[in-house]
Tab-separated table of C-alpha atoms and ligand atoms in Angstrom:
chain	number	residue	atom	x	y	z
A	1	MET	CA	158.546	81.752	67.177
A	2	ILE	CA	157.622	83.839	64.145
A	3	PRO	CA	154.486	83.103	62.120
A	4	ALA	CA	155.077	82.082	58.530
A	5	VAL	CA	152.463	84.445	57.103
A	6	SER	CA	151.784	88.113	57.780
A	7	LEU	CA	148.437	89.878	57.477
A	8	ARG	CA	150.131	93.245	57.851
A	9	GLY	CA	147.771	96.156	57.228
A	10	ARG	CA	144.861	93.901	56.200
A	11	ASP	CA	141.216	94.104	57.278
A	12	PHE	CA	139.662	91.000	58.830
A	13	LEU	CA	135.962	91.168	58.046
A	14	ASP	CA	135.372	87.470	57.426
A	15	VAL	CA	137.136	84.138	57.833
A	16	GLY	CA	136.890	83.881	54.055
A	17	ASP	CA	139.127	86.952	53.694
A	18	LEU	CA	142.029	84.637	54.559
A	19	ASP	CA	143.483	81.838	52.506
A	20	PRO	CA	144.049	78.438	54.123
A	21	ALA	CA	147.730	79.138	54.902
A	22	GLU	CA	146.854	82.465	56.526
A	23	LEU	CA	144.147	80.907	58.674
A	24	ARG	CA	146.483	78.089	59.708
A	25	SER	CA	149.175	80.628	60.542
A	26	VAL	CA	146.859	82.561	62.884
A	27	LEU	CA	145.973	79.317	64.679
A	28	VAL	CA	149.609	78.243	65.028
A	29	HIS	CA	150.455	81.698	66.336
A	30	ALA	CA	147.530	81.610	68.806
A	31	HIS	CA	148.661	78.254	70.232
A	32	ALA	CA	152.212	79.628	70.565
A	33	ILE	CA	151.029	82.708	72.479
A	34	LYS	CA	148.928	80.558	74.818
A	35	ALA	CA	151.870	78.216	75.436
A	36	GLY	CA	154.120	81.185	76.294
A	37	ARG	CA	156.329	80.593	73.231
A	38	TRP	CA	155.672	84.034	71.689
A	39	ALA	CA	155.584	87.158	73.851
A	40	GLU	CA	156.404	90.089	71.564
A	41	ARG	CA	154.667	93.475	71.888
A	42	PRO	CA	153.846	94.617	68.331
A	43	LEU	CA	151.243	97.112	69.610
A	44	GLU	CA	153.763	99.081	71.695
A	45	GLY	CA	152.986	102.796	71.180
A	46	ARG	CA	149.837	101.988	69.194
A	47	HIS	CA	146.204	102.679	69.994
A	48	VAL	CA	143.112	100.673	69.068
A	49	ALA	CA	139.533	102.019	68.839
A	50	MET	CA	136.757	99.556	69.597
A	51	LEU	CA	133.237	100.432	68.430
A	52	PHE	CA	130.211	98.556	69.752
A	53	GLN	CA	126.713	98.968	68.318
A	54	LYS	CA	125.601	95.932	70.347
A	55	PRO	CA	126.386	94.667	73.858
A	56	SER	CA	129.513	92.584	74.463
A	57	HIS	CA	131.294	90.846	77.307
A	58	ARG	CA	133.828	88.360	75.893
A	59	THR	CA	134.756	90.300	72.771
A	60	ARG	CA	135.310	93.592	74.537
A	61	VAL	CA	137.266	92.236	77.495
A	62	SER	CA	139.365	89.749	75.520
A	63	PHE	CA	140.338	92.432	72.984
A	64	GLU	CA	141.153	94.962	75.704
A	65	VAL	CA	143.300	92.473	77.616
A	66	GLY	CA	144.953	91.228	74.420
A	67	ILE	CA	145.762	94.759	73.253
A	68	ALA	CA	147.345	95.539	76.655
A	69	ARG	CA	149.408	92.323	76.565
A	70	LEU	CA	150.668	93.232	73.092
A	71	GLY	CA	151.778	96.628	74.438
A	72	GLY	CA	148.951	98.769	73.062
A	73	THR	CA	146.243	100.974	74.496
A	74	THR	CA	142.548	101.099	73.655
A	75	THR	CA	139.404	103.208	73.692
A	76	SER	CA	136.057	101.379	73.725
A	77	LEU	CA	133.025	103.276	72.466
A	78	GLY	CA	129.454	102.102	72.961
A	79	GLU	CA	126.238	102.509	71.049
A	80	HIS	CA	125.588	106.012	72.408
A	81	ASP	CA	129.054	107.460	71.786
A	82	VAL	CA	129.914	107.789	68.089
A	83	GLN	CA	126.362	106.896	66.922
A	84	LEU	CA	127.653	105.772	63.540
A	85	GLY	CA	125.362	106.738	60.701
A	86	ARG	CA	123.202	108.936	62.930
A	87	ARG	CA	125.384	111.555	64.624
A	88	GLU	CA	127.805	111.415	61.711
A	89	SER	CA	128.195	109.296	58.617
A	90	ILE	CA	130.129	106.052	58.816
A	91	ALA	CA	132.660	107.367	56.289
A	92	ASP	CA	133.259	110.591	58.227
A	93	ALA	CA	133.751	108.652	61.463
A	94	ALA	CA	136.265	106.376	59.705
A	95	ARG	CA	138.268	109.338	58.378
A	96	VAL	CA	138.444	110.835	61.859
A	97	LEU	CA	139.457	107.565	63.546
A	98	ASP	CA	142.190	107.130	60.927
A	99	ARG	CA	143.881	110.221	62.342
A	100	TYR	CA	143.818	109.017	65.954
A	101	VAL	CA	144.283	105.258	66.010
A	102	ASP	CA	146.225	102.425	64.385
A	103	LEU	CA	143.536	99.734	64.328
A	104	ILE	CA	139.718	99.660	64.496
A	105	VAL	CA	137.729	96.777	66.006
A	106	ALA	CA	133.999	97.120	65.298
A	107	ARG	CA	130.851	95.268	66.353
A	108	MET	CA	128.203	96.528	63.936
A	109	ARG	CA	124.540	95.697	63.497
A	110	SER	CA	124.846	95.524	59.719
A	111	HIS	CA	127.660	93.811	57.851
A	112	ALA	CA	127.157	96.247	54.964
A	113	ASP	CA	127.918	99.094	57.396
A	114	LEU	CA	131.088	97.330	58.517
A	115	VAL	CA	132.178	96.965	54.888
A	116	GLN	CA	131.519	100.685	54.423
A	117	LEU	CA	133.553	101.537	57.536
A	118	ALA	CA	136.439	99.368	56.366
A	119	GLY	CA	136.252	100.858	52.873
A	120	ALA	CA	136.491	104.407	54.209
A	121	ALA	CA	139.172	103.733	56.857
A	122	LYS	CA	142.814	103.494	55.820
A	123	LYS	CA	143.633	101.714	59.070
A	124	PRO	CA	142.874	97.985	59.349
A	125	VAL	CA	139.394	97.023	60.566
A	126	ILE	CA	138.536	93.809	62.467
A	127	ASN	CA	134.973	92.456	62.550
A	128	ALA	CA	133.882	91.945	66.167
A	129	LEU	CA	130.486	90.502	65.039
A	130	THR	CA	127.852	91.575	62.559
A	131	ASP	CA	124.520	90.157	61.481
A	132	ARG	CA	126.441	88.185	58.825
A	133	SER	CA	129.448	86.753	60.627
A	134	HIS	CA	131.602	86.443	63.736
A	135	PRO	CA	135.062	85.559	62.432
A	136	CYS	CA	137.035	86.260	65.650
A	137	GLN	CA	134.810	83.808	67.500
A	138	ILE	CA	135.545	81.094	64.965
A	139	LEU	CA	139.330	81.579	65.280
A	140	ALA	CA	138.970	80.766	68.995
A	141	ASP	CA	136.620	77.860	68.251
A	142	LEU	CA	139.059	76.242	65.826
A	143	MET	CA	141.874	76.657	68.325
A	144	THR	CA	139.722	75.054	71.055
A	145	LEU	CA	138.753	72.137	68.820
A	146	GLU	CA	142.408	71.495	67.972
A	147	GLU	CA	143.259	71.457	71.692
A	148	ALA	CA	140.359	69.199	72.635
A	149	CYS	CA	140.061	66.873	69.641
A	150	GLY	CA	143.278	67.081	67.587
A	151	PRO	CA	143.605	67.818	63.863
A	152	LEU	CA	140.557	69.537	62.393
A	153	GLY	CA	140.717	67.339	59.307
A	154	GLU	CA	139.732	64.360	61.442
A	155	GLN	CA	136.721	66.100	62.969
A	156	GLN	CA	133.014	66.272	62.169
A	157	ILE	CA	131.524	69.447	63.601
A	158	VAL	CA	127.763	69.603	63.910
A	159	TYR	CA	126.305	73.065	64.401
A	160	VAL	CA	122.688	72.998	65.610
A	161	GLY	CA	120.757	76.265	65.473
A	162	ASP	CA	120.223	79.475	63.568
A	163	GLY	CA	122.127	79.589	60.277
A	164	ASN	CA	123.241	83.168	60.864
A	165	ASN	CA	126.539	84.737	61.933
A	166	ILE	CA	128.255	81.871	63.778
A	167	ALA	CA	127.178	79.386	61.095
A	168	THR	CA	128.480	81.657	58.321
A	169	SER	CA	131.954	81.890	59.809
A	170	LEU	CA	132.070	78.150	60.564
A	171	ILE	CA	131.098	77.395	56.961
A	172	GLU	CA	133.880	79.629	55.644
A	173	ALA	CA	136.399	77.964	57.995
A	174	SER	CA	135.276	74.540	56.816
A	175	ALA	CA	135.695	75.628	53.202
A	176	LEU	CA	139.244	76.820	53.862
A	177	LEU	CA	140.478	73.986	56.057
A	178	GLY	CA	138.406	71.140	54.657
A	179	PHE	CA	136.941	69.794	57.910
A	180	ARG	CA	133.500	68.193	57.812
A	181	LEU	CA	130.650	70.440	58.974
A	182	THR	CA	126.935	69.755	59.292
A	183	VAL	CA	124.612	72.707	59.880
A	184	ILE	CA	121.261	71.624	61.329
A	185	SER	CA	118.667	74.419	61.322
A	186	PRO	CA	114.876	74.633	61.368
A	187	PRO	CA	113.252	75.188	57.960
A	188	GLY	CA	113.555	78.853	57.062
A	189	TYR	CA	116.583	79.412	59.303
A	190	GLU	CA	119.232	77.649	57.216
A	191	PRO	CA	122.421	79.460	56.154
A	192	ALA	CA	121.868	81.778	53.188
A	193	ASN	CA	122.587	80.354	49.724
A	194	GLN	CA	124.993	83.244	49.160
A	195	VAL	CA	127.060	82.027	52.118
A	196	LEU	CA	127.167	78.469	50.783
A	197	GLU	CA	128.069	79.722	47.306
A	198	ARG	CA	130.885	81.900	48.630
A	199	ALA	CA	132.193	78.942	50.633
A	200	LYS	CA	132.405	76.907	47.427
A	201	ALA	CA	134.260	79.758	45.752
A	202	ILE	CA	136.830	80.283	48.517
A	203	GLY	CA	137.431	76.626	49.259
A	204	SER	CA	139.761	74.355	47.403
A	205	GLY	CA	136.768	72.393	46.163
A	206	THR	CA	137.018	70.139	49.194
A	207	SER	CA	134.290	71.950	51.142
A	208	GLN	CA	132.322	69.362	53.094
A	209	VAL	CA	129.313	71.311	54.376
A	210	LEU	CA	126.012	69.519	54.752
A	211	VAL	CA	122.866	71.541	55.563
A	212	SER	CA	119.964	69.668	57.130
A	213	ASN	CA	116.676	70.242	58.966
A	214	ASP	CA	117.024	66.843	60.630
A	215	VAL	CA	118.110	67.175	64.244
A	216	SER	CA	119.174	63.525	64.254
A	217	ALA	CA	121.837	64.093	61.541
A	218	LEU	CA	124.570	63.600	64.128
A	219	ASP	CA	126.457	60.660	62.616
A	220	GLY	CA	130.156	60.783	63.387
A	221	ALA	CA	129.912	64.064	65.329
A	222	THR	CA	133.089	64.870	67.233
A	223	ALA	CA	131.753	68.276	68.312
A	224	VAL	CA	128.265	69.727	68.752
A	225	TYR	CA	128.055	73.523	68.608
A	226	THR	CA	125.049	75.715	69.286
A	227	ASP	CA	124.200	79.410	69.617
A	228	VAL	CA	121.249	81.411	70.907
A	229	TRP	CA	117.929	81.099	69.118
A	230	THR	CA	117.406	84.857	69.303
A	231	SER	CA	120.457	86.905	68.367
A	232	MET	CA	121.092	90.438	69.588
A	233	GLY	CA	118.703	92.793	67.803
A	234	GLN	CA	116.065	90.101	67.157
A	235	GLU	CA	114.429	90.307	70.587
A	236	ASP	CA	110.998	91.100	69.099
A	237	GLN	CA	111.057	87.603	67.507
A	238	THR	CA	111.809	85.758	70.752
A	239	ALA	CA	108.431	84.055	71.231
A	240	ALA	CA	108.177	82.833	67.637
A	241	ARG	CA	111.767	81.601	67.663
A	242	ARG	CA	111.229	79.668	70.924
A	243	ARG	CA	108.468	77.705	69.195
A	244	VAL	CA	110.363	77.042	65.966
A	245	PHE	CA	113.685	76.125	67.578
A	246	ALA	CA	112.332	74.009	70.481
A	247	PRO	CA	112.978	70.667	68.710
A	248	TYR	CA	116.581	71.799	68.102
A	249	GLN	CA	117.538	72.176	71.769
A	250	VAL	CA	120.922	70.648	72.639
A	251	ASN	CA	119.952	68.529	75.624
A	252	GLN	CA	121.265	65.305	77.120
A	253	ARG	CA	119.243	63.192	74.694
A	254	LEU	CA	120.882	64.917	71.726
A	255	MET	CA	124.345	64.637	73.297
A	256	ASP	CA	123.732	60.927	74.006
A	257	ALA	CA	123.046	60.483	70.287
A	258	ALA	CA	126.275	62.371	69.482
A	259	LYS	CA	128.377	59.840	71.350
A	260	GLY	CA	131.713	61.181	72.536
A	261	ALA	CA	131.271	64.642	70.988
A	262	VAL	CA	132.456	67.707	72.877
A	263	PHE	CA	130.055	70.631	73.316
A	264	LEU	CA	130.728	74.197	72.191
A	265	HIS	CA	128.782	77.441	72.530
A	266	CYS	CA	130.017	80.921	71.648
A	267	LEU	CA	128.219	82.348	74.721
A	268	PRO	CA	126.247	84.088	76.083
A	269	ALA	CA	123.998	81.043	76.549
A	270	HIS	CA	120.270	81.249	77.077
A	271	ARG	CA	120.129	78.258	79.412
A	272	GLY	CA	116.928	76.268	79.069
A	273	GLU	CA	116.489	77.428	75.465
A	274	GLU	CA	119.171	76.279	73.023
A	275	VAL	CA	121.066	74.317	75.695
A	276	THR	CA	120.234	72.696	79.020
A	277	ASP	CA	122.255	73.168	82.214
A	278	GLU	CA	123.073	69.471	82.148
A	279	VAL	CA	124.895	69.816	78.820
A	280	ILE	CA	126.620	73.165	79.261
A	281	ASP	CA	127.784	72.244	82.774
A	282	GLY	CA	128.475	68.618	81.814
A	283	PRO	CA	131.815	66.839	81.368
A	284	ARG	CA	131.835	67.213	77.580
A	285	SER	CA	131.351	70.996	77.622
A	286	ILE	CA	134.431	73.025	76.659
A	287	VAL	CA	132.640	76.366	76.441
A	288	PHE	CA	134.777	78.205	78.991
A	289	ASP	CA	138.055	77.104	77.414
A	290	GLN	CA	136.493	78.269	74.141
A	291	ALA	CA	135.693	81.686	75.654
A	292	GLY	CA	139.208	81.871	77.127
A	293	ASN	CA	140.780	81.217	73.751
A	294	ARG	CA	139.236	84.402	72.338
A	295	LEU	CA	142.147	86.173	74.022
A	296	TYR	CA	144.921	84.181	72.321
A	297	ALA	CA	143.250	83.941	68.913
A	298	GLN	CA	142.702	87.705	68.759
A	299	MET	CA	146.210	88.456	70.034
A	300	ALA	CA	147.565	86.320	67.188
A	301	LEU	CA	145.304	88.049	64.675
A	302	MET	CA	146.267	91.552	65.841
A	303	ALA	CA	149.961	90.633	65.965
A	304	GLU	CA	149.809	89.485	62.356
A	305	ILE	CA	147.849	92.550	61.214
A	306	MET	CA	149.965	95.055	63.171
A	307	GLY	CA	153.288	93.256	63.221
A	308	THR	CA	156.391	94.867	61.857
A	309	GLU	CA	157.999	93.681	58.616
A	310	LYS	CA	159.452	90.205	58.947
B	401	LIG	N1	130.837	85.283	72.050
B	401	LIG	C1	130.814	86.628	72.108
B	401	LIG	O1	131.142	87.311	71.142
B	401	LIG	O2	130.452	87.138	73.309
B	401	LIG	P1	130.092	88.666	73.581
B	401	LIG	O3	128.852	88.971	72.774
B	401	LIG	O4	129.844	88.732	75.057
B	401	LIG	O5	131.236	89.523	73.152
B	402	LIG	N1	124.317	84.880	67.202
B	402	LIG	C1	124.648	85.635	68.395
B	402	LIG	C2	126.103	85.505	68.674
B	402	LIG	C3	126.545	86.187	69.944
B	402	LIG	C4	128.023	86.054	70.203
B	402	LIG	C5	124.236	87.081	68.201
B	402	LIG	O1	124.450	87.606	67.103
B	402	LIG	O2	123.703	87.675	69.140
């Protein structure tokens, strides 16, 4: 099976970099790979550099396995290796990588730095998480929701938590595909206005994103999604965030109010903070299928970016 749309040579810095047909195509392709209906090796003879300025489990392993399954090889570099912006400038590092590798996957502290890296590199760059967004995660989430709940257009996704990177990418996906999304955050932690404005601009005008501080705004929820209260790099704010976010914990009471909804979490989970054991280990939790789908979603993405002419 051949995807209808190619992203050949493109960067993937945000979900909103795609148009609706391109996003749909990646999802269709991801399902096909998982089902064993597409097993080509477009990365044969190609090498991928992965740069991590923050820790990673799922992203690093799922990319490494996916690259190997697509026929490629990879080098993963941690925080103390390249030391982007300190040991050498981001632009210099990009120019050097261009001469060694075919694709760059980067987890950067600052989204602006990722944009700079992508601007300086001729080779395609994939965002593996920044402070602004986590688009690869959302590809896997959409795939998981389609498997568990059917067409996205019939779903009402309720994200409860910090309006930062996961929320940004969910909002952009909602704008492109038109599914209903409620983002429930404590006052002061809502998604940035810029993110909501961009979503309006990239959507077809059918964006259905509601932002609320009311943790009971769960009407019609088919999925409840949460993320850590303290993201990587914010550890000095942990105590304050525990106080502010406490009423927004996804516990059994909240899931009882969201009757029938499945539960998602990008992981890692801080059990006892944003989610209780009862919920994450409960029958409605699909978090491990969600983590597993990172592999297929990213294989589809890389195949479309690195694929040969169709
Ligand atoms: N969800 C996710 O990106 O996990 P890691 O931080 O472990 O890569
Ligand atoms: N918001 C979290 C997501 C981790 C996958 C963080 O940035 O640490």
